[in-house]
Amino acid sequence: MQYKIINAISFASVPLRGNKKQYLAIHYLGVVGQSRELASDGTGAHYYIYWDGTIYQRCSHDAIVWAVGTAGYYTQKHPYARNANTISIELCCKCDGDSTSADDQKWYFTEETQEACVWLVKKLRKELGISAENVLRHYDIVNKVCPAPYVHNNKYRTSWTWSEFKRRISDASDSGETKQDAGSSKTDGASNSSQKMRYVVQCGAFAEKKNAEAMARQLQEKGFTAIVKTA
Ligand SMILES: [Zn+2]
């Protein structure tokens, strides 16, 4: 299946610019219907995928839109992912139950929407250098039930589970991607297992952030990929 992105880019309603593009967030529209619009207050996403797999790009990657924040209501879960460093993809969805409730178990995505999303995520991962680990559900960033089908994970109708989605976007087969950053965590070969073991190379733990940053700089100067994380 050959996909293409329909250009629906507009500056209208884009609240801020300067997106750092380090994470990809997957959402569901939250209503039964199809839309590719940013609300007038800037709430929305960069991409929208319709039921038949048509992909619309609503704003440039540089845009910061209101998509994954707490809105003063949700609790932040992810330590780093924010509106300012995340590209959002909104999947149009259907519901056989009560569509006024995210908790309803009968929300679902069509195969076409999910397949198109996998294609788009792989393309963006390659273009923007985003690891599979940084492909998140909105739910992984704050405690919102979004996207409902991948939070309930009940495979209702044509919905996949989140781990099935992650398996597909992690598969490098048709993205031409073979390189993996030295020093980044690697998943083992058993990619169809839902529980993935990660092996992390650590070379120091420090009480003061500036000492950790100095060590990271030394490693970076030697050509290693080094990141500072709290533990
Ligand atoms: Zn969302």
PDB file of C-alpha atoms and ligand atoms in Angstrom:
ATOM      1  CA  MET A   1       0.000   0.000   0.000  1.00  0.00           C
ATOM      2  CA  GLN A   2       1.380   3.342  -1.051  1.00  0.00           C
ATOM      3  CA  TYR A   3       0.445   6.205   1.231  1.00  0.00           C
ATOM      4  CA  LYS A   4       0.756   9.893   0.697  1.00  0.00           C
ATOM      5  CA  ILE A   5       0.361  12.884   2.925  1.00  0.00           C
ATOM      6  CA  ILE A   6      -2.186  15.442   1.872  1.00  0.00           C
ATOM      7  CA  ASN A   7      -0.953  18.930   2.532  1.00  0.00           C
ATOM      8  CA  ALA A   8      -3.487  20.764   4.692  1.00  0.00           C
ATOM      9  CA  ILE A   9      -0.839  22.929   6.349  1.00  0.00           C
ATOM     10  CA  SER A  10      -2.011  26.258   7.618  1.00  0.00           C
ATOM     11  CA  PHE A  11      -0.592  28.738  10.104  1.00  0.00           C
ATOM     12  CA  ALA A  12      -4.095  29.484  11.368  1.00  0.00           C
ATOM     13  CA  SER A  13      -4.540  28.705  15.088  1.00  0.00           C
ATOM     14  CA  VAL A  14      -0.909  27.557  15.584  1.00  0.00           C
ATOM     15  CA  PRO A  15      -0.139  28.905  19.077  1.00  0.00           C
ATOM     16  CA  LEU A  16       3.678  28.669  19.109  1.00  0.00           C
ATOM     17  CA  ARG A  17       6.626  27.645  16.974  1.00  0.00           C
ATOM     18  CA  GLY A  18       9.985  26.014  17.715  1.00  0.00           C
ATOM     19  CA  ASN A  19       9.034  22.369  18.250  1.00  0.00           C
ATOM     20  CA  LYS A  20      12.092  20.252  19.168  1.00  0.00           C
ATOM     21  CA  LYS A  21      10.594  17.088  17.565  1.00  0.00           C
ATOM     22  CA  GLN A  22      11.918  14.454  19.983  1.00  0.00           C
ATOM     23  CA  TYR A  23       8.756  12.401  20.572  1.00  0.00           C
ATOM     24  CA  LEU A  24       5.791  11.157  18.572  1.00  0.00           C
ATOM     25  CA  ALA A  25       2.441  10.953  20.352  1.00  0.00           C
ATOM     26  CA  ILE A  26      -0.517   8.890  19.158  1.00  0.00           C
ATOM     27  CA  HIS A  27      -4.067  10.062  19.918  1.00  0.00           C
ATOM     28  CA  TYR A  28      -7.620   9.144  19.081  1.00  0.00           C
ATOM     29  CA  LEU A  29     -10.050  11.841  18.024  1.00  0.00           C
ATOM     30  CA  GLY A  30     -12.284  11.157  21.031  1.00  0.00           C
ATOM     31  CA  VAL A  31     -15.459  11.559  19.001  1.00  0.00           C
ATOM     32  CA  VAL A  32     -16.945   9.437  16.254  1.00  0.00           C
ATOM     33  CA  GLY A  33     -16.109  11.364  13.147  1.00  0.00           C
ATOM     34  CA  GLN A  34     -13.300  12.670  10.985  1.00  0.00           C
ATOM     35  CA  SER A  35     -11.544  15.999  11.313  1.00  0.00           C
ATOM     36  CA  ARG A  36      -8.270  17.616  10.360  1.00  0.00           C
ATOM     37  CA  GLU A  37      -8.630  20.924  12.174  1.00  0.00           C
ATOM     38  CA  LEU A  38      -6.860  22.736  14.967  1.00  0.00           C
ATOM     39  CA  ALA A  39      -9.317  24.339  17.350  1.00  0.00           C
ATOM     40  CA  SER A  40      -9.193  28.128  17.473  1.00  0.00           C
ATOM     41  CA  ASP A  41      -7.330  27.906  20.809  1.00  0.00           C
ATOM     42  CA  GLY A  42      -4.556  25.801  19.201  1.00  0.00           C
ATOM     43  CA  THR A  43      -5.720  22.416  20.514  1.00  0.00           C
ATOM     44  CA  GLY A  44      -5.102  19.655  18.006  1.00  0.00           C
ATOM     45  CA  ALA A  45      -2.348  17.719  16.269  1.00  0.00           C
ATOM     46  CA  HIS A  46       0.158  17.873  13.437  1.00  0.00           C
ATOM     47  CA  TYR A  47      -1.370  14.951  11.534  1.00  0.00           C
ATOM     48  CA  TYR A  48      -4.856  13.449  11.194  1.00  0.00           C
ATOM     49  CA  ILE A  49      -5.579  10.030   9.735  1.00  0.00           C
ATOM     50  CA  TYR A  50      -9.071   9.236   8.437  1.00  0.00           C
ATOM     51  CA  TRP A  51     -10.932   5.894   8.549  1.00  0.00           C
ATOM     52  CA  ASP A  52      -9.740   4.982   5.039  1.00  0.00           C
ATOM     53  CA  GLY A  53      -6.089   5.700   5.845  1.00  0.00           C
ATOM     54  CA  THR A  54      -5.916   9.144   4.235  1.00  0.00           C
ATOM     55  CA  ILE A  55      -3.265  11.195   6.016  1.00  0.00           C
ATOM     56  CA  TYR A  56      -3.556  14.964   6.364  1.00  0.00           C
ATOM     57  CA  GLN A  57      -0.784  17.167   7.676  1.00  0.00           C
ATOM     58  CA  ARG A  58      -2.391  20.150   9.410  1.00  0.00           C
ATOM     59  CA  CYS A  59       0.703  22.040  10.552  1.00  0.00           C
ATOM     60  CA  SER A  60       4.457  22.029  10.042  1.00  0.00           C
ATOM     61  CA  HIS A  61       6.740  20.080  12.387  1.00  0.00           C
ATOM     62  CA  ASP A  62       7.953  23.378  13.761  1.00  0.00           C
ATOM     63  CA  ALA A  63       4.511  24.087  15.231  1.00  0.00           C
ATOM     64  CA  ILE A  64       3.848  23.633  18.943  1.00  0.00           C
ATOM     65  CA  VAL A  65       0.179  22.771  19.405  1.00  0.00           C
ATOM     66  CA  TRP A  66      -1.808  21.980  22.538  1.00  0.00           C
ATOM     67  CA  ALA A  67      -1.889  18.191  22.390  1.00  0.00           C
ATOM     68  CA  VAL A  68      -0.119  16.412  25.243  1.00  0.00           C
ATOM     69  CA  GLY A  69      -0.088  18.917  28.111  1.00  0.00           C
ATOM     70  CA  THR A  70      -1.853  18.592  31.420  1.00  0.00           C
ATOM     71  CA  ALA A  71      -4.259  21.459  30.640  1.00  0.00           C
ATOM     72  CA  GLY A  72      -4.108  22.055  34.390  1.00  0.00           C
ATOM     73  CA  TYR A  73      -6.183  18.918  34.826  1.00  0.00           C
ATOM     74  CA  TYR A  74      -4.222  15.766  33.964  1.00  0.00           C
ATOM     75  CA  THR A  75      -1.173  14.478  35.835  1.00  0.00           C
ATOM     76  CA  GLN A  76       2.169  14.514  34.047  1.00  0.00           C
ATOM     77  CA  LYS A  77       3.616  10.986  33.787  1.00  0.00           C
ATOM     78  CA  HIS A  78       6.462  11.275  31.296  1.00  0.00           C
ATOM     79  CA  PRO A  79       9.611  13.029  32.540  1.00  0.00           C
ATOM     80  CA  TYR A  80      10.505  14.765  29.272  1.00  0.00           C
ATOM     81  CA  ALA A  81       7.758  14.654  26.638  1.00  0.00           C
ATOM     82  CA  ARG A  82       5.913  17.977  26.375  1.00  0.00           C
ATOM     83  CA  ASN A  83       3.990  19.957  23.751  1.00  0.00           C
ATOM     84  CA  ALA A  84       7.238  21.760  22.907  1.00  0.00           C
ATOM     85  CA  ASN A  85       9.101  18.596  21.844  1.00  0.00           C
ATOM     86  CA  THR A  86       6.348  16.307  20.571  1.00  0.00           C
ATOM     87  CA  ILE A  87       4.746  15.756  17.158  1.00  0.00           C
ATOM     88  CA  SER A  88       1.150  14.528  17.507  1.00  0.00           C
ATOM     89  CA  ILE A  89      -0.831  12.192  15.277  1.00  0.00           C
ATOM     90  CA  GLU A  90      -4.581  12.054  15.732  1.00  0.00           C
ATOM     91  CA  LEU A  91      -6.381   8.889  14.590  1.00  0.00           C
ATOM     92  CA  CYS A  92     -10.024   9.161  13.623  1.00  0.00           C
ATOM     93  CA  CYS A  93     -11.953   6.432  15.392  1.00  0.00           C
ATOM     94  CA  LYS A  94     -15.322   4.746  15.739  1.00  0.00           C
ATOM     95  CA  CYS A  95     -17.321   3.580  18.729  1.00  0.00           C
ATOM     96  CA  ASP A  96     -20.111   1.003  19.060  1.00  0.00           C
ATOM     97  CA  GLY A  97     -20.897   2.019  22.629  1.00  0.00           C
ATOM     98  CA  ASP A  98     -21.155   5.276  24.549  1.00  0.00           C
ATOM     99  CA  SER A  99     -18.991   7.732  22.616  1.00  0.00           C
ATOM    100  CA  THR A 100     -19.327  10.357  25.333  1.00  0.00           C
ATOM    101  CA  SER A 101     -17.041   8.245  27.526  1.00  0.00           C
ATOM    102  CA  ALA A 102     -13.360   7.446  26.963  1.00  0.00           C
ATOM    103  CA  ASP A 103     -13.841   4.510  29.334  1.00  0.00           C
ATOM    104  CA  ASP A 104     -16.255   2.808  26.960  1.00  0.00           C
ATOM    105  CA  GLN A 105     -14.716  -0.484  25.821  1.00  0.00           C
ATOM    106  CA  LYS A 106     -16.118  -0.296  22.279  1.00  0.00           C
ATOM    107  CA  TRP A 107     -13.867   2.371  20.761  1.00  0.00           C
ATOM    108  CA  TYR A 108     -11.906   1.136  17.775  1.00  0.00           C
ATOM    109  CA  PHE A 109      -9.639   2.027  14.881  1.00  0.00           C
ATOM    110  CA  THR A 110      -9.981   0.691  11.357  1.00  0.00           C
ATOM    111  CA  GLU A 111      -7.146  -1.441   9.934  1.00  0.00           C
ATOM    112  CA  GLU A 112      -6.606   1.262   7.297  1.00  0.00           C
ATOM    113  CA  THR A 113      -6.101   4.001   9.892  1.00  0.00           C
ATOM    114  CA  GLN A 114      -3.649   1.884  11.869  1.00  0.00           C
ATOM    115  CA  GLU A 115      -1.676   0.751   8.803  1.00  0.00           C
ATOM    116  CA  ALA A 116      -1.379   4.336   7.576  1.00  0.00           C
ATOM    117  CA  CYS A 117      -0.243   5.423  11.030  1.00  0.00           C
ATOM    118  CA  VAL A 118       2.499   2.777  11.052  1.00  0.00           C
ATOM    119  CA  TRP A 119       3.698   4.028   7.680  1.00  0.00           C
ATOM    120  CA  LEU A 120       3.659   7.648   8.877  1.00  0.00           C
ATOM    121  CA  VAL A 121       5.411   6.885  12.171  1.00  0.00           C
ATOM    122  CA  LYS A 122       8.175   4.958  10.408  1.00  0.00           C
ATOM    123  CA  LYS A 123       8.642   7.794   7.938  1.00  0.00           C
ATOM    124  CA  LEU A 124       8.796  10.416  10.701  1.00  0.00           C
ATOM    125  CA  ARG A 125      11.114   8.276  12.826  1.00  0.00           C
ATOM    126  CA  LYS A 126      13.543   8.096   9.948  1.00  0.00           C
ATOM    127  CA  GLU A 127      13.290  11.762   8.969  1.00  0.00           C
ATOM    128  CA  LEU A 128      13.454  13.167  12.478  1.00  0.00           C
ATOM    129  CA  GLY A 129      15.724  10.532  14.072  1.00  0.00           C
ATOM    130  CA  ILE A 130      13.159   9.460  16.666  1.00  0.00           C
ATOM    131  CA  SER A 131      13.686   6.087  18.388  1.00  0.00           C
ATOM    132  CA  ALA A 132      10.861   3.558  18.724  1.00  0.00           C
ATOM    133  CA  GLU A 133      11.093   4.099  22.471  1.00  0.00           C
ATOM    134  CA  ASN A 134      10.053   7.732  21.956  1.00  0.00           C
ATOM    135  CA  VAL A 135       6.829   6.782  20.181  1.00  0.00           C
ATOM    136  CA  LEU A 136       4.233   7.226  22.919  1.00  0.00           C
ATOM    137  CA  ARG A 137       0.555   7.134  23.595  1.00  0.00           C
ATOM    138  CA  HIS A 138      -0.869  10.410  24.896  1.00  0.00           C
ATOM    139  CA  TYR A 139      -1.619   8.215  27.926  1.00  0.00           C
ATOM    140  CA  ASP A 140       2.121   7.624  28.480  1.00  0.00           C
ATOM    141  CA  ILE A 141       2.686  11.376  28.776  1.00  0.00           C
ATOM    142  CA  VAL A 142      -0.248  12.375  30.993  1.00  0.00           C
ATOM    143  CA  ASN A 143      -2.970  10.260  32.608  1.00  0.00           C
ATOM    144  CA  LYS A 144      -5.571  10.831  29.917  1.00  0.00           C
ATOM    145  CA  VAL A 145      -7.358   7.814  28.399  1.00  0.00           C
ATOM    146  CA  CYS A 146      -6.055   8.517  24.888  1.00  0.00           C
ATOM    147  CA  PRO A 147      -5.975   6.792  22.478  1.00  0.00           C
ATOM    148  CA  ALA A 148      -8.775   4.757  24.103  1.00  0.00           C
ATOM    149  CA  PRO A 149      -8.351   1.604  21.927  1.00  0.00           C
ATOM    150  CA  TYR A 150      -4.641   1.366  22.848  1.00  0.00           C
ATOM    151  CA  VAL A 151      -5.279   2.131  26.514  1.00  0.00           C
ATOM    152  CA  HIS A 152      -8.056  -0.451  26.883  1.00  0.00           C
ATOM    153  CA  ASN A 153      -5.969  -2.827  24.741  1.00  0.00           C
ATOM    154  CA  ASN A 154      -8.973  -5.116  24.324  1.00  0.00           C
ATOM    155  CA  LYS A 155      -8.580  -5.634  20.535  1.00  0.00           C
ATOM    156  CA  TYR A 156     -12.178  -4.582  20.040  1.00  0.00           C
ATOM    157  CA  ARG A 157     -13.176  -5.245  16.401  1.00  0.00           C
ATOM    158  CA  THR A 158     -10.234  -4.236  14.197  1.00  0.00           C
ATOM    159  CA  SER A 159      -8.116  -2.539  16.886  1.00  0.00           C
ATOM    160  CA  TRP A 160      -4.619  -3.797  17.596  1.00  0.00           C
ATOM    161  CA  THR A 161      -3.031  -3.682  21.005  1.00  0.00           C
ATOM    162  CA  TRP A 162      -0.474  -1.013  21.782  1.00  0.00           C
ATOM    163  CA  SER A 163       2.309  -3.592  21.846  1.00  0.00           C
ATOM    164  CA  GLU A 164       1.269  -4.809  18.401  1.00  0.00           C
ATOM    165  CA  PHE A 165       1.399  -1.214  17.163  1.00  0.00           C
ATOM    166  CA  LYS A 166       4.830  -0.731  18.759  1.00  0.00           C
ATOM    167  CA  ARG A 167       6.078  -3.969  17.217  1.00  0.00           C
ATOM    168  CA  ARG A 168       5.050  -2.754  13.783  1.00  0.00           C
ATOM    169  CA  ILE A 169       6.594   0.703  14.058  1.00  0.00           C
ATOM    170  CA  SER A 170       9.801  -0.819  15.470  1.00  0.00           C
ATOM    171  CA  ASP A 171      10.216  -3.110  12.465  1.00  0.00           C
ATOM    172  CA  ALA A 172      12.873  -1.527  10.277  1.00  0.00           C
ATOM    173  CA  SER A 173      12.141  -3.722   7.237  1.00  0.00           C
ATOM    174  CA  ASP A 174      10.722  -1.160   4.844  1.00  0.00           C
ATOM    175  CA  SER A 175      12.064   2.001   6.396  1.00  0.00           C
ATOM    176  CA  GLY A 176      15.635   1.324   5.228  1.00  0.00           C
ATOM    177  CA  GLU A 177      16.816   1.922   8.751  1.00  0.00           C
ATOM    178  CA  THR A 178      19.645  -0.220  10.057  1.00  0.00           C
ATOM    179  CA  LYS A 179      21.660   2.083  12.254  1.00  0.00           C
ATOM    180  CA  GLN A 180      21.116   2.263  15.984  1.00  0.00           C
ATOM    181  CA  ASP A 181      22.802   4.783  18.243  1.00  0.00           C
ATOM    182  CA  ALA A 182      25.760   3.447  20.167  1.00  0.00           C
ATOM    183  CA  GLY A 183      24.992   3.563  23.839  1.00  0.00           C
ATOM    184  CA  SER A 184      21.256   3.699  23.457  1.00  0.00           C
ATOM    185  CA  SER A 185      19.280   0.902  24.976  1.00  0.00           C
ATOM    186  CA  LYS A 186      18.673  -2.006  22.642  1.00  0.00           C
ATOM    187  CA  THR A 187      15.731  -4.301  22.551  1.00  0.00           C
ATOM    188  CA  ASP A 188      16.493  -7.984  22.263  1.00  0.00           C
ATOM    189  CA  GLY A 189      15.713 -10.092  19.226  1.00  0.00           C
ATOM    190  CA  ALA A 190      12.436 -11.446  20.548  1.00  0.00           C
ATOM    191  CA  SER A 191      10.431  -8.560  19.154  1.00  0.00           C
ATOM    192  CA  ASN A 192       7.146 -10.444  19.134  1.00  0.00           C
ATOM    193  CA  SER A 193       7.319 -10.909  22.868  1.00  0.00           C
ATOM    194  CA  SER A 194       5.226  -8.265  24.578  1.00  0.00           C
ATOM    195  CA  GLN A 195       7.726  -7.993  27.414  1.00  0.00           C
ATOM    196  CA  LYS A 196      10.926  -6.545  26.077  1.00  0.00           C
ATOM    197  CA  MET A 197      14.106  -6.672  28.057  1.00  0.00           C
ATOM    198  CA  ARG A 198      16.279  -3.586  27.794  1.00  0.00           C
ATOM    199  CA  TYR A 199      19.977  -3.589  28.418  1.00  0.00           C
ATOM    200  CA  VAL A 200      21.362  -0.261  29.568  1.00  0.00           C
ATOM    201  CA  VAL A 201      25.025   0.695  29.633  1.00  0.00           C
ATOM    202  CA  GLN A 202      25.644   2.998  32.541  1.00  0.00           C
ATOM    203  CA  CYS A 203      28.947   4.586  33.359  1.00  0.00           C
ATOM    204  CA  GLY A 204      28.319   6.823  36.329  1.00  0.00           C
ATOM    205  CA  ALA A 205      25.844   8.050  38.909  1.00  0.00           C
ATOM    206  CA  PHE A 206      26.259  11.456  40.494  1.00  0.00           C
ATOM    207  CA  ALA A 207      24.679  13.446  43.278  1.00  0.00           C
ATOM    208  CA  GLU A 208      25.127  16.694  41.373  1.00  0.00           C
ATOM    209  CA  LYS A 209      23.725  17.314  37.940  1.00  0.00           C
ATOM    210  CA  LYS A 210      26.730  19.311  36.785  1.00  0.00           C
ATOM    211  CA  ASN A 211      29.039  16.353  37.429  1.00  0.00           C
ATOM    212  CA  ALA A 212      26.757  14.085  35.415  1.00  0.00           C
ATOM    213  CA  GLU A 213      26.733  16.623  32.599  1.00  0.00           C
ATOM    214  CA  ALA A 214      30.541  16.838  32.676  1.00  0.00           C
ATOM    215  CA  MET A 215      30.772  13.047  32.311  1.00  0.00           C
ATOM    216  CA  ALA A 216      28.245  13.112  29.460  1.00  0.00           C
ATOM    217  CA  ARG A 217      30.331  15.786  27.717  1.00  0.00           C
ATOM    218  CA  GLN A 218      33.503  13.697  28.043  1.00  0.00           C
ATOM    219  CA  LEU A 219      31.738  10.705  26.495  1.00  0.00           C
ATOM    220  CA  GLN A 220      30.241  12.815  23.724  1.00  0.00           C
ATOM    221  CA  GLU A 221      33.700  14.170  22.889  1.00  0.00           C
ATOM    222  CA  LYS A 222      34.873  10.570  22.506  1.00  0.00           C
ATOM    223  CA  GLY A 223      32.055   9.903  20.070  1.00  0.00           C
ATOM    224  CA  PHE A 224      29.598   8.086  22.330  1.00  0.00           C
ATOM    225  CA  THR A 225      25.932   8.954  22.578  1.00  0.00           C
ATOM    226  CA  ALA A 226      25.430   9.964  26.197  1.00  0.00           C
ATOM    227  CA  ILE A 227      22.330  11.185  27.953  1.00  0.00           C
ATOM    228  CA  VAL A 228      21.737  12.335  31.508  1.00  0.00           C
ATOM    229  CA  LYS A 229      18.718  10.768  33.180  1.00  0.00           C
ATOM    230  CA  THR A 230      17.415  10.879  36.709  1.00  0.00           C
ATOM    231  CA  ALA A 231      16.999   7.521  38.442  1.00  0.00           C
TER     232      ALA A 231
HETATM  233 ZN    ZN B   1      -4.752  12.620  23.004  1.00  0.00          ZN
END
